[in-house]
PDB file of C-alpha atoms in Angstrom:
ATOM      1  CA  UNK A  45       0.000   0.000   0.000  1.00  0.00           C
ATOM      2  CA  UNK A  46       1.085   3.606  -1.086  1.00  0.00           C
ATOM      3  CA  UNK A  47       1.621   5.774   1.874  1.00  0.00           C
ATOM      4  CA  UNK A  48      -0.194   8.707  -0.053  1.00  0.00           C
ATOM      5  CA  UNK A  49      -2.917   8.093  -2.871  1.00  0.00           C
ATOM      6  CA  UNK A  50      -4.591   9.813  -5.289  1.00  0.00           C
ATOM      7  CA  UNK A  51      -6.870   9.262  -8.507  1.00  0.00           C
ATOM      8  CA  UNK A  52      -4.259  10.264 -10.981  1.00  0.00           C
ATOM      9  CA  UNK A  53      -7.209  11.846 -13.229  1.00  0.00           C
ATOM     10  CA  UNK A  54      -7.576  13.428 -15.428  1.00  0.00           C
ATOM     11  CA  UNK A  55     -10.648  14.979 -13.365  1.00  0.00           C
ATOM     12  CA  UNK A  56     -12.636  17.316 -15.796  1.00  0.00           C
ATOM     13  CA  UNK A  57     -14.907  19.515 -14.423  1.00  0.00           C
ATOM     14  CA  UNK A  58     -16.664  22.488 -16.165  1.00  0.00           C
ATOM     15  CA  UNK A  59     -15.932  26.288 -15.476  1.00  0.00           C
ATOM     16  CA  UNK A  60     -18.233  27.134 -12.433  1.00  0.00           C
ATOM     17  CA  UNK A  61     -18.700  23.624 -11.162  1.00  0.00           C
ATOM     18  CA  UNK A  62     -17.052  22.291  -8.028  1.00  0.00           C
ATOM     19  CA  UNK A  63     -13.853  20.043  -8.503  1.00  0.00           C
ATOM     20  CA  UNK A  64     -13.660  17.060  -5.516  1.00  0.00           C
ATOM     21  CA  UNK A  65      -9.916  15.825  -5.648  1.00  0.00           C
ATOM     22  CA  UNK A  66      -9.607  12.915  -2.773  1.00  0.00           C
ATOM     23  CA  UNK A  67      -6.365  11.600  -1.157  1.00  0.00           C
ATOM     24  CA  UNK A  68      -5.928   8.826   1.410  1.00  0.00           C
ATOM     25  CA  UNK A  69      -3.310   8.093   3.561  1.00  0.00           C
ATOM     26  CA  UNK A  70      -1.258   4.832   5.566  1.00  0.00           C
ATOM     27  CA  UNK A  71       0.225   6.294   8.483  1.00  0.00           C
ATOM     28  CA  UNK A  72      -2.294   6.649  11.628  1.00  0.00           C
ATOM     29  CA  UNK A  73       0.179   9.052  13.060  1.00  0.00           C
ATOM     30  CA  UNK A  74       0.162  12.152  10.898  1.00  0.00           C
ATOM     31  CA  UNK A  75      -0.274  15.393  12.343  1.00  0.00           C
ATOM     32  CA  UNK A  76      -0.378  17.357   9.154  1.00  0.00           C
ATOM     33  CA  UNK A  77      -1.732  17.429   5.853  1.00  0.00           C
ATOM     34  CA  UNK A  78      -1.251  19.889   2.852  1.00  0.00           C
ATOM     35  CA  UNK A  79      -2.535  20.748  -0.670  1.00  0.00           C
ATOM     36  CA  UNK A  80       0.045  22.050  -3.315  1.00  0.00           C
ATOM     37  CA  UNK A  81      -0.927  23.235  -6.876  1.00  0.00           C
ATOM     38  CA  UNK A  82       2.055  22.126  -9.670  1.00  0.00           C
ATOM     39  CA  UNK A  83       1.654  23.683 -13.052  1.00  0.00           C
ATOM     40  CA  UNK A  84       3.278  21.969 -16.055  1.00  0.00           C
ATOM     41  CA  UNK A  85       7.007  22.571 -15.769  1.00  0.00           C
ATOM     42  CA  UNK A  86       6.696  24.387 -12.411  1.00  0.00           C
ATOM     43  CA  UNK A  87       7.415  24.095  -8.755  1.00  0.00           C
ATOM     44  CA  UNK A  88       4.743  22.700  -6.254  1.00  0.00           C
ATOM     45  CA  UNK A  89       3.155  26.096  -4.838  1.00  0.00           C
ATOM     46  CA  UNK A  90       1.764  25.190  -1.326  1.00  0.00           C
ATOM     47  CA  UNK A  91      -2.184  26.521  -1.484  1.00  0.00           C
ATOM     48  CA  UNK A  92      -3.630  24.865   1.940  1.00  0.00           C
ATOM     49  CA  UNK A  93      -2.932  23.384   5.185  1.00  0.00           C
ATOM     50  CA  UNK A  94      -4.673  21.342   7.489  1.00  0.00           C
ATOM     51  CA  UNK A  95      -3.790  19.864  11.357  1.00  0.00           C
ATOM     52  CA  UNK A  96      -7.496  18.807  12.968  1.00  0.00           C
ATOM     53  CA  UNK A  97     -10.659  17.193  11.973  1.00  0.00           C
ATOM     54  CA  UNK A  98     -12.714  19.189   9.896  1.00  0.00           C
ATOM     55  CA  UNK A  99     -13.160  21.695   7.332  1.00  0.00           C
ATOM     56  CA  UNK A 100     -10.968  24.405   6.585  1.00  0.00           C
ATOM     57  CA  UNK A 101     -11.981  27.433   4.037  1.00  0.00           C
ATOM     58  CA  UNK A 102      -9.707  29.877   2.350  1.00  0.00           C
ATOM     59  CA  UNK A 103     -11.300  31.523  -0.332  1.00  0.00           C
ATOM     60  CA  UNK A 104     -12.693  29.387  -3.293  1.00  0.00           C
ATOM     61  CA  UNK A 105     -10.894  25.969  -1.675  1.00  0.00           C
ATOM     62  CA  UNK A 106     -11.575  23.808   1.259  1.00  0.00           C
ATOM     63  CA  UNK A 107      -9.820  21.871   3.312  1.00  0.00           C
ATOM     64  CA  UNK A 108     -11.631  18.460   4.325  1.00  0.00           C
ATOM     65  CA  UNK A 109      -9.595  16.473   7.328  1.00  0.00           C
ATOM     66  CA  UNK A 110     -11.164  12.729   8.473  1.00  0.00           C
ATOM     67  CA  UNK A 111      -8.624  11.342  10.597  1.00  0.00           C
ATOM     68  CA  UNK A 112     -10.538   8.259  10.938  1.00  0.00           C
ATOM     69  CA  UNK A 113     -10.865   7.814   7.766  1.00  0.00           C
ATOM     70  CA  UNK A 114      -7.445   8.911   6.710  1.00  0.00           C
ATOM     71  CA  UNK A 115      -8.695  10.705   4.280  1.00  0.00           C
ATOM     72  CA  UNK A 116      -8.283  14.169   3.345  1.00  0.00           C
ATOM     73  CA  UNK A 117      -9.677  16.095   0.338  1.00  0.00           C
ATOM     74  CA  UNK A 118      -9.705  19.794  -1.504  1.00  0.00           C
ATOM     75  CA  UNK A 119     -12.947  21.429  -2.817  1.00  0.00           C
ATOM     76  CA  UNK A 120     -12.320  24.072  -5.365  1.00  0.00           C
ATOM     77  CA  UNK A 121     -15.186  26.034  -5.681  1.00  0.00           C
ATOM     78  CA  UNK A 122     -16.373  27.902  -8.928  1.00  0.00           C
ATOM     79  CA  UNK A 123     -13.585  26.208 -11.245  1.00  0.00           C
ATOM     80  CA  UNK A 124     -11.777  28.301 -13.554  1.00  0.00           C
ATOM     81  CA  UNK A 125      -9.704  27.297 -16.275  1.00  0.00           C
ATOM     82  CA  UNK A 126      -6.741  28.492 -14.822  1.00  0.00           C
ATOM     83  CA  UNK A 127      -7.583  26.525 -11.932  1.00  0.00           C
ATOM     84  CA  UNK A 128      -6.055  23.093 -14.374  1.00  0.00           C
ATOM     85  CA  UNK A 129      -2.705  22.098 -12.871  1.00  0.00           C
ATOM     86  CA  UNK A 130      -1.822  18.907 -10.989  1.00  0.00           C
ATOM     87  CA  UNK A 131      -2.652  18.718  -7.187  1.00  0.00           C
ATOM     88  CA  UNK A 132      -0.611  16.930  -4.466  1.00  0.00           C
ATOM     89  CA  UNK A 133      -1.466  15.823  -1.626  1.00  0.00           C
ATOM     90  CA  UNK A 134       1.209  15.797   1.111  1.00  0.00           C
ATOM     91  CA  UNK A 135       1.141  14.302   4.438  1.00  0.00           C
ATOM     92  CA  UNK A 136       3.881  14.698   7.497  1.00  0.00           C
ATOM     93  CA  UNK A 137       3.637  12.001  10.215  1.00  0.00           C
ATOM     94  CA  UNK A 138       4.730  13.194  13.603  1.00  0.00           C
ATOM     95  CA  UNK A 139       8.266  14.979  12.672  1.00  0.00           C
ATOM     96  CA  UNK A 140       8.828  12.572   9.931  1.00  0.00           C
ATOM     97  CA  UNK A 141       9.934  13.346   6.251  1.00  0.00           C
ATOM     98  CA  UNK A 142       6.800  15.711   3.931  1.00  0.00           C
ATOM     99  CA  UNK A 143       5.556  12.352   1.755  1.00  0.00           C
ATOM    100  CA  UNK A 144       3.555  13.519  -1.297  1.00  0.00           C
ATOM    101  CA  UNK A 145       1.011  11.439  -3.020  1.00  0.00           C
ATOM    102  CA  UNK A 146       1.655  11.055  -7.351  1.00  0.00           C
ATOM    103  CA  UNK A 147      -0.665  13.691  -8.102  1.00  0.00           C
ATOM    104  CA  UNK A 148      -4.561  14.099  -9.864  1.00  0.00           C
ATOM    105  CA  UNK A 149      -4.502  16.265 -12.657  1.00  0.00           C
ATOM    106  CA  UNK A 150      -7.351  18.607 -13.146  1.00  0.00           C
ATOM    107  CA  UNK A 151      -8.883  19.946 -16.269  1.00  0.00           C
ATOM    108  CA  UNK A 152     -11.596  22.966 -16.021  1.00  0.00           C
ATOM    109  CA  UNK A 153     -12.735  23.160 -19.572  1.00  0.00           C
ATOM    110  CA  UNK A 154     -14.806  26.409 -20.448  1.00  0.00           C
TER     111      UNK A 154
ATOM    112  CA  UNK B  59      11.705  38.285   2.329  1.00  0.00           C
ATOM    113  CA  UNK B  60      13.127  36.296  -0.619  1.00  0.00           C
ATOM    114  CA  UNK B  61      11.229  32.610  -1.363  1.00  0.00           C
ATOM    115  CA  UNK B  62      13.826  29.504  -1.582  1.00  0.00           C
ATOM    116  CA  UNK B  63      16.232  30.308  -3.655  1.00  0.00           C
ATOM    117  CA  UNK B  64      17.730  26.872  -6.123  1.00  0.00           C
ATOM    118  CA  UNK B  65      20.584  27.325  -8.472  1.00  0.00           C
ATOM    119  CA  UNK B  66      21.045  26.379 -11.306  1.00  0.00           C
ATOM    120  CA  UNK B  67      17.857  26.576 -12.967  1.00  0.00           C
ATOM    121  CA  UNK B  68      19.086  24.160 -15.682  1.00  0.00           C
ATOM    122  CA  UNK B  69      22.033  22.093 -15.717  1.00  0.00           C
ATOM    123  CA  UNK B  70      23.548  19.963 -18.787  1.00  0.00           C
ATOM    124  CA  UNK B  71      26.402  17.454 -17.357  1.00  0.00           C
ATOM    125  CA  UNK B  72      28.014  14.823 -19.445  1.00  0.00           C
ATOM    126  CA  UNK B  73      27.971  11.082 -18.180  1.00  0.00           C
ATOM    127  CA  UNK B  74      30.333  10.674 -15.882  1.00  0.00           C
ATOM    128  CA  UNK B  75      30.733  14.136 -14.111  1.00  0.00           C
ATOM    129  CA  UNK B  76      29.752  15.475 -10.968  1.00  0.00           C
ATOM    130  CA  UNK B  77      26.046  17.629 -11.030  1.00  0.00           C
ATOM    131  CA  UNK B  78      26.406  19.890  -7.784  1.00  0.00           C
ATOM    132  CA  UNK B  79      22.921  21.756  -6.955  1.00  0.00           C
ATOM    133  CA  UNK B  80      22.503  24.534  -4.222  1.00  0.00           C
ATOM    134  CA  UNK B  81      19.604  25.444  -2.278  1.00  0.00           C
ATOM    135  CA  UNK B  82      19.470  28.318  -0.204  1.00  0.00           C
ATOM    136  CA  UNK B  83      16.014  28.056   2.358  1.00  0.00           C
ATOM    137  CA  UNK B  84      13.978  30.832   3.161  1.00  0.00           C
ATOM    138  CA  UNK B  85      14.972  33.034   5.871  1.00  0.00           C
ATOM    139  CA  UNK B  86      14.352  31.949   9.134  1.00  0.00           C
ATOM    140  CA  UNK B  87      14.014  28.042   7.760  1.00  0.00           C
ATOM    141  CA  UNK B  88      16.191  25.894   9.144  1.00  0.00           C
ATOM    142  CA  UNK B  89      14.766  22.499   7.417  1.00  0.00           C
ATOM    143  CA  UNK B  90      15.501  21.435   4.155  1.00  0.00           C
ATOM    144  CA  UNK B  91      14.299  18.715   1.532  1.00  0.00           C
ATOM    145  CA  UNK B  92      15.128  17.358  -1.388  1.00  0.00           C
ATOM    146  CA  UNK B  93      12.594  15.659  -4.284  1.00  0.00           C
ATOM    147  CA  UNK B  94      13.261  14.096  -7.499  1.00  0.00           C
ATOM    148  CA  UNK B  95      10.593  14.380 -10.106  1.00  0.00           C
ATOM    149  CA  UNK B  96      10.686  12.390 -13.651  1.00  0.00           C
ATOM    150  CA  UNK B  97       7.878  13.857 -15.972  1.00  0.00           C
ATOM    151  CA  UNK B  98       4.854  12.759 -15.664  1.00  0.00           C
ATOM    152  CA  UNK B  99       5.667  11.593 -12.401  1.00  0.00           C
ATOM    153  CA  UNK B 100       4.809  12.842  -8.801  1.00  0.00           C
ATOM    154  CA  UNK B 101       7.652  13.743  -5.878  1.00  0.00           C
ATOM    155  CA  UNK B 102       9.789  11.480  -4.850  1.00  0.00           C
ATOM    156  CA  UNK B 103      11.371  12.172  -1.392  1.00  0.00           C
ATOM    157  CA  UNK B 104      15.318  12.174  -1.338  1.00  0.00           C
ATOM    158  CA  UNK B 105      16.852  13.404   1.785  1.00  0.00           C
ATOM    159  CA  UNK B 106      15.917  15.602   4.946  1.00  0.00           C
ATOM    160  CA  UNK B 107      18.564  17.413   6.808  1.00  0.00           C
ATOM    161  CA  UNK B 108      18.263  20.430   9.491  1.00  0.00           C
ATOM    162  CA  UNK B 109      21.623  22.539  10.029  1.00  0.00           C
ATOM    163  CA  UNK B 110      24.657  20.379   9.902  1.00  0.00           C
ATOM    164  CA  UNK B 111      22.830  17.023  10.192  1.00  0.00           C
ATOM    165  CA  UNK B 112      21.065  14.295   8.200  1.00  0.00           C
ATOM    166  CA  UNK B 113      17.744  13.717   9.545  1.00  0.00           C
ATOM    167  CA  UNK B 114      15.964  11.155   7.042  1.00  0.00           C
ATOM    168  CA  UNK B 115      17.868   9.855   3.850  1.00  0.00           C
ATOM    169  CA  UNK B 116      15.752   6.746   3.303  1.00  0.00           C
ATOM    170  CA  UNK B 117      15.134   8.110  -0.761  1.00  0.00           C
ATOM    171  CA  UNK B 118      18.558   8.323  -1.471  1.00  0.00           C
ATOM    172  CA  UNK B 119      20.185   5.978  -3.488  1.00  0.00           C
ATOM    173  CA  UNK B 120      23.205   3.855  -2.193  1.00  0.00           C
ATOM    174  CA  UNK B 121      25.719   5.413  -4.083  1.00  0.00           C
ATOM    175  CA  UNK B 122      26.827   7.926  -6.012  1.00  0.00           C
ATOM    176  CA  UNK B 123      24.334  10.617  -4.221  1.00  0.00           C
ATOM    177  CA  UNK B 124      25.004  12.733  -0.952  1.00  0.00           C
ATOM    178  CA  UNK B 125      23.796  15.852   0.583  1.00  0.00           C
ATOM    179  CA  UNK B 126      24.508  18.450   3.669  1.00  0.00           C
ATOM    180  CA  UNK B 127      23.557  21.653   4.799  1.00  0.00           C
ATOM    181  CA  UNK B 128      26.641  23.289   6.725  1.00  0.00           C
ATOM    182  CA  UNK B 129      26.049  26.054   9.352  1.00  0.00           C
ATOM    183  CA  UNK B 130      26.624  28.777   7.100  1.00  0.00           C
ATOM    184  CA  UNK B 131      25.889  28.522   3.715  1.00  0.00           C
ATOM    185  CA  UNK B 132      23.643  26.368   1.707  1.00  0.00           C
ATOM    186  CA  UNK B 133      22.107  22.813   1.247  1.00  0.00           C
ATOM    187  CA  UNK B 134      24.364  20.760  -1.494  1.00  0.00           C
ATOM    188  CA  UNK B 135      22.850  18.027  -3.681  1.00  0.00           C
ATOM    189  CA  UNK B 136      25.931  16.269  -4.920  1.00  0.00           C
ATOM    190  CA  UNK B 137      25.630  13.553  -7.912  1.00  0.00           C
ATOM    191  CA  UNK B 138      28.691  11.888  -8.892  1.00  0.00           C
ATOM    192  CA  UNK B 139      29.398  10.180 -11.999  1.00  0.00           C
ATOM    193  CA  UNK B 140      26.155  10.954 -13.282  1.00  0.00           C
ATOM    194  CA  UNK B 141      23.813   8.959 -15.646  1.00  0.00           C
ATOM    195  CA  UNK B 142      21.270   9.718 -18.092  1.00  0.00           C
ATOM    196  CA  UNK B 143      18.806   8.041 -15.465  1.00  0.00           C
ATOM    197  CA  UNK B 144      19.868  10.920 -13.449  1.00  0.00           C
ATOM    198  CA  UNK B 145      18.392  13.504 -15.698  1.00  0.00           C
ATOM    199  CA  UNK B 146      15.088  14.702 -13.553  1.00  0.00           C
ATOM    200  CA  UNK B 147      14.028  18.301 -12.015  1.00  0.00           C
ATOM    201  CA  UNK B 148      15.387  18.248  -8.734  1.00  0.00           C
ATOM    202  CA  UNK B 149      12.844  20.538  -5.882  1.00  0.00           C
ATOM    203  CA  UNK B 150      14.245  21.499  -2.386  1.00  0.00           C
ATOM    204  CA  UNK B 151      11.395  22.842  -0.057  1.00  0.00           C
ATOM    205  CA  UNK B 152      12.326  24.223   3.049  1.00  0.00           C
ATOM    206  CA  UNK B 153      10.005  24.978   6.568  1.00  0.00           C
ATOM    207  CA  UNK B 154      10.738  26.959   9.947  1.00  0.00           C
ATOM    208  CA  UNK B 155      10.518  23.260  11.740  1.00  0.00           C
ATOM    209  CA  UNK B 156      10.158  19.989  11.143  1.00  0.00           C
ATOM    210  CA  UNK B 157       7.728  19.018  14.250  1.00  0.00           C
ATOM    211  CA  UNK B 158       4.451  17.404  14.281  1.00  0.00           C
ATOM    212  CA  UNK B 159       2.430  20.344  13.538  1.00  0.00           C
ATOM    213  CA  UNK B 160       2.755  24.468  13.347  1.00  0.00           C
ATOM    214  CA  UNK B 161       5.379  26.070  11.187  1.00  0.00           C
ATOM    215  CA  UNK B 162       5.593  23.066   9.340  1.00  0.00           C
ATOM    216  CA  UNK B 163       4.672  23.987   6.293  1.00  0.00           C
ATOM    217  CA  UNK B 164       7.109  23.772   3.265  1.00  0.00           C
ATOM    218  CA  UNK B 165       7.787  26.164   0.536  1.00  0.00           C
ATOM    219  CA  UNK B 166       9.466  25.117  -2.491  1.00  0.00           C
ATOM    220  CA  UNK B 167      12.371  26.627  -4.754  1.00  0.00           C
ATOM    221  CA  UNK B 168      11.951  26.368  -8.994  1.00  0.00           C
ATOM    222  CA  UNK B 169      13.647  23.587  -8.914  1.00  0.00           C
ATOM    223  CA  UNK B 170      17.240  22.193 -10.984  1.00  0.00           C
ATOM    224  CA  UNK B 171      16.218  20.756 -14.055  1.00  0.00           C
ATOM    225  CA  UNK B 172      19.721  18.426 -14.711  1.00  0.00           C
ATOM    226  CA  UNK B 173      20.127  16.633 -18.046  1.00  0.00           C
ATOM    227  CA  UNK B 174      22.587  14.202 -18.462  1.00  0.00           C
ATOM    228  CA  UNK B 175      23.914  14.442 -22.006  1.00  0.00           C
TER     229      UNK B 175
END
């Protein structure tokens, strides 16, 4: 088992719609999870974090934390086509090494 | 306050030489990592190291690869004797700490895109 997965995608959503990526995780222990955008031939650019159970909102994205699930996802709200990159999913147990899940690529197509 | 700062950008080496790449962290970071990424592919984890010591270098390969990040100065990615299966973008990230949770969250530089010609 993967310590972080994701659907690799493509997941195509329409401009204006809501885009659901989902990541799970192995370790029972991790304290902290994170959501970085990568654009084709770019660096990762860190766009959430996320420590308890719950939601977390920042403008159009969202944070979702289940710990007992070990599952965490990202809600983009109203989609834009500049919005299409690849998003990882990163997890840190305890003060342990940043482990990053392969990816999902998203396309928002107008 | 300047981001993480990775040089070079782009680096051509022939097989058989050394590829040395720098990373300077953000200021007031004191935790540095190193990724490999193959295209198409996702992030894989090298080598974690705080100031003068090696915390986690269960990604790094056996030979030929070794890192540090002195006191003064900045992190070093050393390949020797590279191969064209070395040829990648190489990311370093840095964060304030590396604990469980607060300040842990790690920026990344643009990254060392080495080719091995």
């Amino acid at each position: 088992q993967k310590e972080v997965e994701q659907n690799s995608g493509p997941l195509s959503v329409p401009e204006g719609a809501i885009a659901s990526l989902n990541c799970t995780y192995s370790d029972r222990v991790s304290q902290s999870f994170f959501w970085y955008r990568q654009y084709s031939g770019k660096s990762p650019e860190l766009i959430m974090s996320i420590y308890s159970n719950g939601d977390k909102e920042d403008g159009r994205f969202t944070a979702q934390l289940n710990k007992a699930s070990q599952y965490v996802s990202l809600l983009i709200r109203d989609s834009q086509p500049s919005d299409s990159a690849t998003y990882l999913c990163a997890v840190k147990p305890n003060t342990d090494k940043l482990i990053f899940g392969t990816g999902t690529r998203l396309q928002v197509f107008p | 306050n300047a981001g993480v700062m990775q040089n070079p950008r782009h680096l051509v080496r022939r097989r058989g030489q050394e590829a040395r790449l720098r990373c300077s962290p953000m200021k007031g970071h004191s935790h540095v990592y190193w990724y490999r990424q193959l295209p198409e592919e996702g992030l894989k984890f090298m080598v974690y190291l705080q100031k003068e010591n090696i915390i986690d270098e269960s990604g790094m390969p056996k030979e030929r690869f070794s890192a540090e990040f002195p006191k003064e100065g900045p992190s070093i990615l050393r390949i020797q004797q590279v191969v064209r299966g070395d040829s990648a973008a190489y990311f370093c990230a840095s964060s304030v700490t590396g604990g469980a949770i607060g300040n842990t969250e790690a920026f990344f530089g643009q990254g060392t895109r080495l080719t091995v010609v």
